[in-house]
């Protein structure tokens, strides 16, 4: 994944320092991370999730020949396996299992065959080696993806097997176990680093924040029956190495001030452990206390947040929002506003940083942020005031309240988790407000299409989310909706039926590497057509997606037919509908919701840039389609659209900044921030592209008129 070379302390660095020769085979990411560390390197491209066998078969081809004929190497690393050192092999999950999950899901027959291949390999491996550590680096969700914070995605199995020495079963003495260890069945993944380092005879890497797994060192080395004191002494030796490594890290990096009360208390515990070296039980309790408190403190304090940069970032977002929506001020005063704003923005942080110790000297981005904010505020100062006679309809007030509710929901953990349901409620309320407007204005001819809009919205809310992995061609999910889309395409742009036929044939596995490129090319050539994004989105979302997009097109058409004016309330209501489509098309605010299989439609092998474009189209295509279906994309319309998504991003940013120490910040809030920011950028890019295409189309029309005259 275009990774940079790792220069931090690691197992590889420690092995190289000890003049150990390393042979590697498997995932080519290792070669990018350690380009000069391997004696032999059998690397294979691993990012094509549709390729289930290349990496695994490459490892199987080289692993046992290298293992049997060990002559010039000390360490063998195989991914899908791991390092083989002195009879210990650390097994990672077979890469093909990961790829099967991404491509077909965990319950597909291909998963069974891949697990069978893995089992056969492990049988031969355990028969060959005296010690074995088998582990998975992550799990997978019910749809085969990972990257989220659920137990299914973060949990993995760890199996330890040894013929050379017995591993003491700690649950045989539950009273001893409850005193010494927290959980018999769970360990943190970071704890593998110090544990395997000591098992392999390597120094613990400098940046480690894990603790040794006590089960592997709680053993009696003396003759005769198992001796608890002897086992504790052996375990304490490992804990001492771990404690010294953490203390050395504290003293060297000085990330944590040694005069903090918590650090002073830690030093007292460390000194007490040294003083009680003759009592194994007391030493063990003190070392456990030291490691627990030291790790807890370091993990908390190493997560640092630059609050000043956060504030400047939020200020920059607010400045952009204000400048975009309140910046239509008198042009003859523009130079003065810009000049004063830039002067204030660049000089204020510089002066304040020298006057007050509360604000450190600000680098250029902070100057620019403050300059933008000052300029926007001056722009707002000189903006002509809106006439007091402006009439606000009930619908305008209602939609304003919905926007406020939407922004408020972005400050709630509970509502963030179910944002898809929140947006369905807001879009349904938007439709209800439109119906109230029809009744108040007595537009009786609009009642039939309004009732139809209500029915379509209800179907849209209940329609199953498309999934490109778990999908097949069916009458209900594919044939009927695709027929409806075909009728719509005939009215809007009949020539697009070429792409329509290509999508059908692709789903029946006809020319699967050629027909998608016909659809891609046709879409690029007809970007100005409102139907241009539809077929490529249907193609990239799979055979279960036509119903979702057909219902949205029907809903958008009915919505605009009932209110043809490009007013602010109309556009805000439409934004709710478009935002709802994003979730109803199977997407969400988590990396696990990314439909990675879309990046390989029409691809024989993985190509980074093309796959990135396809995944982006799949992820943000809902907004492309939504903007394409706007009948009259006036300046006011695009301003409201960009403002809606900018405001959502601002609220999310403020909430994440406030809750930066919250337990759910990395599981829920941070991914939400990333996706909202990406959506805002995507919408702004789509609006800009739409404006440029409209300008080109207008220029072409002017040229044709000039030629005719």
XYZ file of C-alpha atoms in Angstrom:
709
model
C 0.000 0.000 0.000
C 2.871 2.344 -0.864
C 4.104 2.124 2.712
C 7.192 3.983 3.825
C 10.209 2.120 5.164
C 9.974 1.421 8.885
C 12.885 2.914 10.816
C 11.478 2.459 14.320
C 12.739 -0.287 16.603
C 11.193 -3.650 15.697
C 11.880 -7.378 15.620
C 13.408 -7.012 12.158
C 15.752 -4.270 13.351
C 16.773 -6.329 16.382
C 17.448 -9.400 14.236
C 19.541 -7.366 11.798
C 21.514 -5.883 14.699
C 22.284 -9.435 15.852
C 23.566 -10.302 12.312
C 20.739 -12.756 11.727
C 19.943 -13.646 8.104
C 16.264 -13.378 7.205
C 14.350 -15.050 4.378
C 10.916 -13.664 3.554
C 7.998 -14.958 1.490
C 4.435 -13.722 1.049
C 2.742 -10.314 1.230
C 4.806 -7.729 -0.681
C 4.014 -5.055 1.930
C 6.903 -6.460 3.977
C 9.339 -5.755 1.156
C 8.239 -2.110 1.094
C 8.532 -1.758 4.860
C 11.943 -3.484 5.094
C 13.552 -3.145 1.637
C 17.133 -4.004 2.688
C 16.601 -6.480 5.522
C 16.065 -9.817 3.731
C 18.579 -12.317 2.394
C 15.953 -13.685 -0.003
C 12.592 -12.127 -0.752
C 9.725 -14.054 -2.383
C 7.119 -11.296 -2.533
C 3.663 -11.429 -4.129
C 1.133 -8.680 -4.733
C -1.464 -8.982 -1.990
C -3.903 -6.125 -2.512
C -6.132 -7.763 -5.108
C -8.841 -9.172 -2.841
C -10.224 -11.241 -5.714
C -6.947 -13.133 -5.942
C -7.431 -15.872 -3.368
C -4.414 -18.070 -4.002
C -1.322 -16.298 -5.365
C 0.198 -15.309 -2.018
C -0.776 -18.510 -0.206
C 0.454 -20.784 -2.999
C 3.689 -18.813 -3.213
C 4.296 -19.329 0.491
C 3.490 -23.044 0.251
C 5.868 -23.392 -2.685
C 8.862 -21.999 -0.805
C 8.196 -22.571 2.884
C 8.940 -26.241 3.468
C 11.891 -26.409 1.015
C 13.488 -23.496 2.880
C 12.617 -25.052 6.242
C 14.061 -28.455 5.393
C 17.213 -27.106 3.751
C 18.179 -24.506 6.339
C 21.762 -23.582 5.516
C 22.284 -19.841 5.236
C 19.415 -18.277 7.151
C 18.491 -17.813 10.803
C 14.961 -16.467 10.509
C 12.186 -17.409 8.105
C 9.209 -15.063 7.753
C 6.211 -16.217 5.762
C 3.087 -14.147 5.443
C 0.569 -15.898 5.592
C 2.714 -17.205 8.372
C 5.196 -15.338 10.519
C 8.751 -15.544 11.860
C 10.308 -18.972 12.360
C 13.053 -18.669 14.951
C 14.642 -21.491 16.933
C 11.735 -23.846 16.483
C 8.981 -21.282 17.036
C 6.689 -20.323 14.191
C 4.260 -17.462 14.590
C 1.360 -18.183 12.249
C -0.744 -15.317 10.949
C -4.138 -15.904 9.377
C -3.976 -17.236 5.809
C -4.228 -14.243 3.487
C -6.628 -16.131 1.230
C -9.106 -16.372 4.113
C -9.032 -12.580 4.384
C -9.566 -12.200 0.635
C -12.422 -14.706 0.572
C -14.123 -12.686 3.304
C -13.756 -9.423 1.383
C -14.884 -10.912 -1.926
C -17.450 -13.589 -1.077
C -18.173 -13.271 2.640
C -17.419 -15.658 5.525
C -20.077 -18.252 4.662
C -19.198 -18.856 1.016
C -18.081 -22.354 -0.134
C -14.714 -20.879 -1.136
C -14.113 -20.120 2.540
C -14.484 -23.818 3.321
C -11.887 -24.818 0.735
C -9.473 -22.122 1.913
C -9.847 -23.189 5.553
C -9.256 -26.795 4.488
C -6.021 -25.713 2.792
C -5.006 -23.887 5.966
C -5.797 -26.898 8.135
C -3.681 -29.241 5.996
C -0.776 -26.853 6.236
C -1.069 -26.530 10.017
C -1.166 -30.317 10.412
C 2.100 -30.656 8.514
C 3.570 -27.702 10.375
C 2.810 -28.995 13.876
C 4.245 -32.381 12.900
C 7.447 -30.686 11.792
C 8.107 -28.046 14.446
C 8.447 -28.383 18.225
C 6.709 -25.089 19.069
C 3.982 -23.174 17.347
C 2.035 -19.955 17.893
C -1.075 -19.678 15.719
C -2.954 -16.394 15.692
C -5.172 -14.156 13.622
C -4.392 -10.463 13.362
C -8.081 -9.515 13.093
C -11.540 -10.984 12.642
C -14.242 -10.105 10.152
C -17.776 -8.796 10.245
C -20.822 -10.704 9.038
C -20.240 -9.363 5.517
C -16.552 -10.321 5.478
C -14.973 -6.914 6.060
C -12.947 -5.490 8.914
C -11.715 -2.109 10.096
C -14.471 -1.322 12.571
C -14.556 -1.633 16.347
C -16.984 -4.540 16.798
C -15.925 -7.679 18.658
C -16.225 -9.733 15.475
C -13.699 -7.467 13.738
C -11.223 -6.851 16.565
C -11.288 -10.308 18.143
C -9.053 -13.113 16.887
C -7.910 -16.545 18.017
C -4.555 -17.260 19.691
C -3.337 -20.870 19.940
C -0.054 -21.821 21.650
C 1.425 -25.287 21.133
C 4.693 -26.703 22.444
C 6.277 -30.136 22.291
C 9.508 -28.947 23.869
C 8.153 -27.800 27.236
C 4.736 -28.094 28.864
C 2.640 -24.952 29.276
C 1.124 -24.865 32.752
C -2.691 -24.833 32.682
C -3.407 -21.959 35.029
C -7.093 -22.696 35.464
C -6.110 -25.765 37.447
C -5.525 -23.388 40.363
C -8.302 -20.809 40.076
C -7.490 -19.085 43.376
C -3.916 -18.485 42.260
C -5.126 -17.446 38.839
C -7.642 -14.882 40.103
C -4.954 -13.215 42.184
C -2.358 -13.062 39.427
C -4.189 -12.465 36.197
C -7.218 -10.515 35.034
C -8.765 -12.702 32.325
C -7.933 -16.307 31.449
C -9.320 -16.094 27.930
C -8.357 -12.671 26.552
C -5.066 -10.872 25.936
C -4.386 -7.559 24.229
C -2.745 -7.777 20.827
C 0.015 -5.371 21.912
C 0.970 -7.905 24.598
C 2.244 -10.222 21.863
C 5.220 -7.913 21.244
C 7.008 -8.331 24.598
C 5.847 -11.937 24.935
C 7.183 -13.168 21.605
C 10.297 -11.019 21.942
C 11.295 -12.862 25.103
C 10.310 -16.256 23.684
C 12.513 -15.605 20.653
C 15.391 -14.267 22.734
C 15.157 -10.727 21.365
C 15.136 -7.381 23.183
C 11.677 -5.880 23.547
C 11.262 -3.114 20.915
C 11.702 0.355 22.361
C 8.187 1.660 21.622
C 6.353 -1.312 23.120
C 3.309 -0.522 25.259
C 2.350 -4.119 25.994
C 2.844 -6.470 28.932
C 4.069 -10.054 28.731
C 1.379 -12.730 28.700
C 1.947 -14.402 32.104
C 0.659 -17.837 31.054
C 3.763 -18.468 28.936
C 6.272 -17.731 31.701
C 4.488 -19.192 34.725
C 6.417 -22.461 34.758
C 8.479 -24.396 37.247
C 11.978 -25.028 35.931
C 13.185 -27.176 38.811
C 12.956 -30.988 39.033
C 10.011 -32.715 40.604
C 6.452 -31.491 41.075
C 5.236 -28.087 39.989
C 6.399 -25.390 42.409
C 4.391 -22.162 42.550
C 7.213 -20.094 44.059
C 9.654 -21.314 41.430
C 7.110 -20.531 38.695
C 6.548 -17.038 40.111
C 10.287 -16.393 40.167
C 10.529 -17.400 36.512
C 7.565 -15.178 35.649
C 9.061 -12.286 37.610
C 12.208 -12.471 35.483
C 10.097 -11.767 32.393
C 8.155 -9.017 34.153
C 11.414 -7.341 35.221
C 12.584 -7.151 31.602
C 9.215 -5.711 30.613
C 9.269 -3.164 33.460
C 12.818 -2.023 32.684
C 11.882 -1.567 29.013
C 8.925 0.657 29.890
C 10.920 2.659 32.431
C 13.745 3.133 29.926
C 11.178 4.431 27.442
C 9.824 6.928 29.986
C 13.293 8.203 30.914
C 14.501 8.442 27.313
C 11.575 10.036 25.516
C 10.474 12.319 28.369
C 6.986 12.274 26.851
C 5.691 11.868 30.389
C 7.060 14.299 32.946
C 8.797 12.442 35.737
C 7.596 14.983 38.314
C 3.942 14.123 37.748
C 2.280 12.653 40.861
C 1.436 9.473 38.937
C 5.077 9.033 37.837
C 6.346 9.678 41.358
C 4.015 6.945 42.613
C 5.230 4.596 39.850
C 8.844 5.178 40.861
C 7.946 4.298 44.440
C 6.348 1.027 43.288
C 9.415 0.220 41.158
C 11.743 0.882 44.094
C 9.572 -1.265 46.367
C 9.733 -4.132 43.860
C 13.518 -3.902 43.818
C 13.594 -3.930 47.619
C 11.394 -7.045 47.850
C 13.452 -9.166 45.475
C 13.692 -12.023 47.989
C 9.902 -12.456 48.242
C 8.583 -13.804 44.917
C 4.923 -13.208 45.764
C 5.429 -9.608 46.933
C 7.690 -8.842 43.985
C 5.135 -10.221 41.589
C 2.317 -8.123 43.026
C 4.434 -4.955 42.829
C 5.585 -5.674 39.273
C 2.020 -6.339 38.181
C 0.970 -3.041 39.770
C 3.833 -1.184 38.105
C 3.117 -2.602 34.654
C -0.627 -2.057 34.915
C -0.315 1.558 36.078
C 2.583 2.387 33.746
C 0.809 1.037 30.688
C -2.438 2.748 31.625
C -0.656 6.073 32.141
C 1.443 5.860 28.989
C -1.442 4.833 26.757
C -3.473 7.762 28.074
C -0.755 10.408 27.891
C 0.772 9.267 24.601
C -2.536 10.116 22.934
C -1.892 13.837 22.589
C -4.215 16.334 20.910
C -3.122 19.696 19.526
C -6.051 21.737 20.772
C -4.791 24.997 19.238
C -4.645 23.419 15.775
C -8.112 21.951 16.329
C -9.510 25.390 17.132
C -7.855 26.914 14.093
C -9.204 24.107 11.914
C -12.739 24.673 13.167
C -12.270 28.419 12.636
C -11.177 27.765 9.063
C -14.267 25.647 8.420
C -16.526 28.310 9.900
C -14.776 30.982 7.843
C -15.368 29.016 4.662
C -19.028 28.509 5.555
C -19.549 32.192 6.384
C -17.691 33.360 3.290
C -19.702 30.998 1.088
C -23.153 31.927 2.359
C -22.816 35.487 3.616
C -20.149 36.814 1.305
C -22.216 38.692 -1.276
C -21.155 42.137 -0.055
C -20.624 45.365 -1.984
C -17.847 44.875 -4.553
C -16.417 48.361 -4.218
C -15.680 47.620 -0.566
C -14.173 44.213 -1.336
C -10.507 45.338 -1.553
C -10.728 47.087 1.811
C -12.399 44.085 3.457
C -9.827 41.685 2.061
C -6.926 43.929 2.984
C -8.064 44.564 6.541
C -9.035 40.920 7.034
C -5.703 39.576 5.824
C -3.767 42.153 7.867
C -5.655 41.275 11.042
C -5.403 37.559 10.336
C -1.641 37.536 9.810
C -0.649 39.952 12.556
C -2.945 38.963 15.415
C -1.456 35.471 16.114
C 2.068 36.886 15.836
C 1.388 39.699 18.304
C -0.652 37.535 20.656
C 1.991 34.809 20.746
C 4.539 37.351 22.007
C 2.163 39.047 24.431
C 0.504 36.024 25.989
C 2.041 32.717 26.970
C -1.333 31.047 26.483
C -1.037 31.014 22.698
C 2.143 29.572 21.189
C 3.580 30.975 17.969
C 1.337 29.949 15.122
C 2.691 28.460 11.876
C 1.461 29.482 8.440
C -1.761 27.354 8.392
C -2.951 29.088 11.557
C -2.213 32.500 10.045
C -4.229 31.521 6.980
C -7.102 30.230 9.107
C -7.323 33.443 11.104
C -6.938 35.536 7.957
C -9.827 33.681 6.356
C -11.989 34.115 9.445
C -11.259 37.849 9.655
C -11.939 38.313 5.947
C -15.206 36.413 6.180
C -16.336 38.418 9.199
C -15.563 41.686 7.426
C -17.370 40.381 4.376
C -20.381 39.680 6.555
C -20.075 43.157 8.096
C -20.453 44.833 4.710
C -23.105 42.505 3.366
C -26.417 44.269 2.548
C -29.036 43.330 5.113
C -31.980 41.225 4.032
C -35.206 43.130 3.685
C -37.362 42.978 6.774
C -40.316 42.167 4.591
C -38.910 38.735 3.719
C -41.670 36.178 4.090
C -40.914 32.914 5.843
C -43.376 30.142 5.070
C -44.376 27.440 7.520
C -42.407 24.994 5.427
C -39.282 27.169 5.626
C -39.555 27.318 9.403
C -40.162 23.569 9.579
C -37.141 22.745 7.423
C -35.003 25.150 9.446
C -36.018 23.216 12.551
C -35.106 19.948 10.800
C -31.650 21.315 9.997
C -31.229 22.280 13.648
C -32.345 18.789 14.726
C -29.950 17.209 12.249
C -27.048 19.292 13.580
C -28.049 18.473 17.159
C -28.118 14.740 16.361
C -24.474 14.977 15.279
C -23.588 15.762 18.907
C -25.100 12.514 20.213
C -23.362 9.164 20.356
C -26.668 7.295 20.148
C -27.905 9.176 17.089
C -24.559 8.862 15.306
C -24.796 5.085 15.511
C -28.229 5.126 13.825
C -27.736 8.109 11.534
C -29.311 6.192 8.657
C -32.580 5.996 10.629
C -32.286 9.666 11.644
C -31.984 10.743 8.010
C -34.907 8.533 7.010
C -36.991 10.311 9.646
C -35.821 13.751 8.462
C -36.480 12.949 4.804
C -39.942 11.573 5.664
C -40.680 14.746 7.633
C -39.543 16.763 4.613
C -42.116 14.960 2.488
C -44.763 15.577 5.170
C -43.965 19.317 5.196
C -44.365 19.366 1.431
C -47.794 17.773 1.855
C -48.799 20.382 4.442
C -47.739 23.106 2.013
C -49.938 21.542 -0.675
C -52.940 21.476 1.666
C -52.424 25.049 2.884
C -52.123 26.376 -0.666
C -54.985 24.107 -1.823
C -53.097 22.645 -4.749
C -55.495 19.732 -5.087
C -53.988 18.589 -8.379
C -50.760 17.841 -6.490
C -52.380 15.395 -4.087
C -52.118 12.251 -6.305
C -48.375 12.685 -7.000
C -47.842 13.536 -3.323
C -49.542 10.313 -2.223
C -47.414 8.418 -4.727
C -44.310 10.132 -3.308
C -45.261 8.919 0.187
C -45.614 5.344 -1.074
C -42.280 5.486 -2.931
C -40.507 6.891 0.125
C -41.926 4.100 2.280
C -40.695 1.496 -0.202
C -37.326 3.251 -0.371
C -36.992 3.049 3.417
C -37.911 -0.643 3.513
C -35.880 -1.766 0.484
C -32.899 -4.016 1.378
C -29.511 -2.354 1.155
C -27.500 -3.478 -1.878
C -24.334 -5.454 -1.280
C -21.953 -6.226 -4.111
C -20.565 -9.262 -2.225
C -23.771 -11.029 -1.154
C -25.848 -10.626 -4.277
C -27.413 -12.623 -7.087
C -29.678 -11.775 -10.013
C -33.310 -12.205 -8.902
C -36.671 -11.203 -10.345
C -37.701 -9.010 -7.406
C -34.370 -7.308 -6.731
C -32.962 -7.096 -10.268
C -35.295 -7.802 -13.205
C -38.266 -5.606 -12.269
C -36.229 -2.593 -11.035
C -33.895 -2.793 -14.049
C -36.909 -2.808 -16.364
C -38.141 0.379 -14.655
C -34.708 1.965 -15.046
C -34.695 0.982 -18.713
C -37.989 2.806 -19.287
C -36.634 5.921 -17.564
C -33.420 5.806 -19.609
C -35.441 5.589 -22.848
C -37.112 8.893 -21.981
C -34.021 10.698 -20.665
C -31.174 9.488 -22.884
C -31.972 6.543 -25.182
C -28.354 6.081 -26.267
C -27.501 5.020 -22.699
C -29.272 1.742 -23.453
C -25.881 0.569 -24.730
C -24.489 0.738 -21.183
C -27.761 -0.709 -19.901
C -27.272 -3.858 -21.993
C -23.600 -4.093 -20.971
C -24.545 -4.115 -17.286
C -27.041 -6.929 -17.898
C -24.496 -9.025 -19.783
C -21.821 -8.428 -17.138
C -24.101 -9.791 -14.423
C -24.427 -12.985 -16.465
C -20.619 -13.216 -16.621
C -20.363 -12.301 -20.308
C -17.038 -10.574 -21.081
C -16.562 -9.557 -17.411
C -13.271 -7.778 -18.133
C -14.495 -5.879 -21.210
C -18.097 -4.775 -20.721
C -17.468 -2.728 -17.530
C -15.015 -0.590 -19.485
C -17.697 0.085 -22.083
C -19.888 1.404 -19.264
C -17.031 3.479 -17.829
C -16.171 4.964 -21.210
C -19.798 5.713 -22.076
C -20.268 7.440 -18.725
C -17.233 9.675 -19.285
C -18.385 10.622 -22.801
C -21.871 11.588 -21.575
C -21.121 13.278 -18.254
C -23.542 16.114 -19.049
C -26.510 13.756 -19.168
C -28.515 13.324 -15.933
C -28.510 9.566 -16.482
C -24.697 9.368 -16.764
C -23.961 8.251 -13.174
C -26.854 5.808 -12.913
C -25.594 2.776 -14.811
C -22.039 2.924 -13.501
C -23.464 3.093 -9.966
C -25.746 0.130 -10.608
C -22.763 -1.768 -12.018
C -20.550 -0.994 -9.013
C -23.241 -1.786 -6.422
C -24.240 -5.184 -7.813
C -27.451 -6.893 -9.003
C -29.363 -6.030 -5.820
C -28.957 -2.268 -6.317
C -31.386 -1.379 -9.185
C -34.351 -1.212 -6.805
C -32.655 1.324 -4.529
C -31.687 3.627 -7.388
C -35.001 3.220 -9.228
C -36.937 4.212 -6.105
C -34.670 7.206 -5.509
C -35.080 8.429 -9.092
C -38.852 8.111 -8.769
C -38.751 9.932 -5.437
C -36.541 12.752 -6.776
C -38.693 13.159 -9.887
C -41.916 13.378 -7.870
C -40.330 15.718 -5.328
C -39.178 18.193 -7.979
C -42.453 17.958 -9.893
C -44.340 19.031 -6.770
C -42.029 21.974 -6.073
C -40.264 23.262 -9.170
C -38.856 26.440 -7.636
C -35.127 26.267 -6.775
C -35.828 27.736 -3.341
C -33.821 27.191 -0.180
C -36.496 24.999 1.525
C -36.802 22.814 -1.577
C -33.052 22.331 -1.824
C -32.631 21.602 1.893
C -35.362 18.972 1.715
C -33.710 17.431 -1.323
C -30.377 17.310 0.550
C -32.033 15.110 3.176
C -33.192 12.748 0.417
C -29.739 12.575 -1.187
C -28.025 12.026 2.160
C -30.496 9.227 2.871
C -29.545 7.568 -0.434
C -25.938 7.355 0.773
C -26.972 5.082 3.645
C -29.699 3.219 1.757
C -27.166 2.243 -0.915
C -25.262 0.212 1.674
C -22.737 2.754 2.928
C -22.053 4.099 6.397
C -19.653 5.962 8.640
C -17.180 3.133 9.127
C -14.325 1.721 7.119
C -15.920 -1.715 7.309
C -18.808 -0.360 5.202
C -16.508 0.351 2.252
C -17.508 -1.974 -0.579
C -13.985 -2.964 -1.577
C -15.144 -5.434 -4.211
C -16.327 -2.487 -6.339
C -12.683 -1.522 -6.879
C -12.149 -4.696 -8.922
C -15.115 -4.596 -11.314
C -13.634 -5.062 -14.778
C -10.098 -5.494 -13.426
C -7.914 -8.498 -14.205
C -5.325 -7.365 -11.662
C -5.121 -4.656 -9.062
C -4.243 -1.168 -10.313
C -3.992 1.344 -7.511
C -5.310 4.530 -9.129
C -8.134 2.945 -11.131
C -9.292 0.918 -8.131
C -9.266 4.085 -6.017
C -11.462 5.906 -8.529
C -13.925 2.998 -8.717
C -14.153 2.767 -4.917
C -14.687 6.536 -4.679
C -17.466 6.389 -7.287
C -19.086 3.519 -5.413
C -18.833 5.336 -2.060
C -19.791 8.878 -3.076
C -21.870 8.066 -6.140
C -25.115 8.790 -4.291
C -24.217 12.484 -4.234
C -23.209 12.407 -7.908
C -26.593 10.973 -8.858
C -28.417 13.376 -6.543
C -26.782 16.452 -8.083
C -27.302 15.119 -11.603
C -31.059 14.855 -10.998
C -31.472 18.490 -9.910
C -33.621 19.977 -12.724
C -32.292 23.556 -12.513
C -28.912 23.674 -10.767
C -28.932 27.431 -10.096
C -26.258 29.176 -8.047
C -28.569 29.309 -5.034
C -29.199 25.571 -5.281
C -25.531 24.602 -5.354
C -24.786 27.047 -2.526
C -27.415 25.430 -0.310
C -26.207 21.915 -1.185
C -22.585 22.671 -0.349
C -23.681 24.572 2.752
C -25.705 21.629 4.063
C -22.812 19.180 3.850
C -20.287 21.762 5.072
C -22.451 22.419 8.121
C -22.646 18.682 8.833
C -18.856 18.423 8.640
C -18.430 21.435 10.948
C -20.768 19.991 13.590
C -18.996 16.641 13.458
C -15.595 18.323 13.765
C -16.687 20.320 16.807
C -18.181 17.214 18.427
C -15.026 15.142 17.842
C -12.882 17.945 19.265
C -15.064 18.148 22.375
C -15.179 14.354 22.864
C -11.544 13.680 21.947
C -11.046 11.778 25.221
C -14.304 9.845 24.972
C -14.200 6.059 25.040
C -15.867 5.875 21.612
C -13.710 8.491 19.873
C -11.769 6.025 17.699
C -14.583 3.529 17.287
C -17.380 5.919 16.233
C -16.530 9.629 16.303
C -13.248 9.644 14.364
C -14.579 7.512 11.458
C -17.663 9.737 11.353
C -15.414 12.802 11.116
C -13.374 11.223 8.314
C -16.442 10.293 6.273
C -18.221 13.624 6.806
C -15.098 15.506 5.751
C -14.689 13.263 2.702
C -18.364 13.694 1.770
C -18.041 17.475 2.061
C -14.983 17.478 -0.204
C -16.702 15.134 -2.675
C -19.837 17.297 -2.842
C -17.799 20.461 -3.394
C -15.832 18.707 -6.133
C -19.016 17.463 -7.808
C -20.579 20.941 -7.689
C -17.430 22.431 -9.216
C -17.343 19.771 -11.937
C -21.036 20.338 -12.657
C -20.426 24.088 -12.949
C -17.481 23.565 -15.299
C -19.437 21.147 -17.496
C -22.349 23.575 -17.569
C -19.998 26.399 -18.554
C -18.495 24.309 -21.355
C -21.953 23.334 -22.574
C -23.042 26.980 -22.530
C -19.902 28.002 -24.429
C -20.571 25.316 -27.048
C -24.110 26.611 -27.423
C -22.907 30.191 -27.860
C -20.429 29.079 -30.517
C -23.161 27.243 -32.424
C -25.439 30.300 -32.300
C -22.617 32.530 -33.532
C -21.919 30.129 -36.381
C -25.593 30.110 -37.412
C -25.796 33.896 -37.343
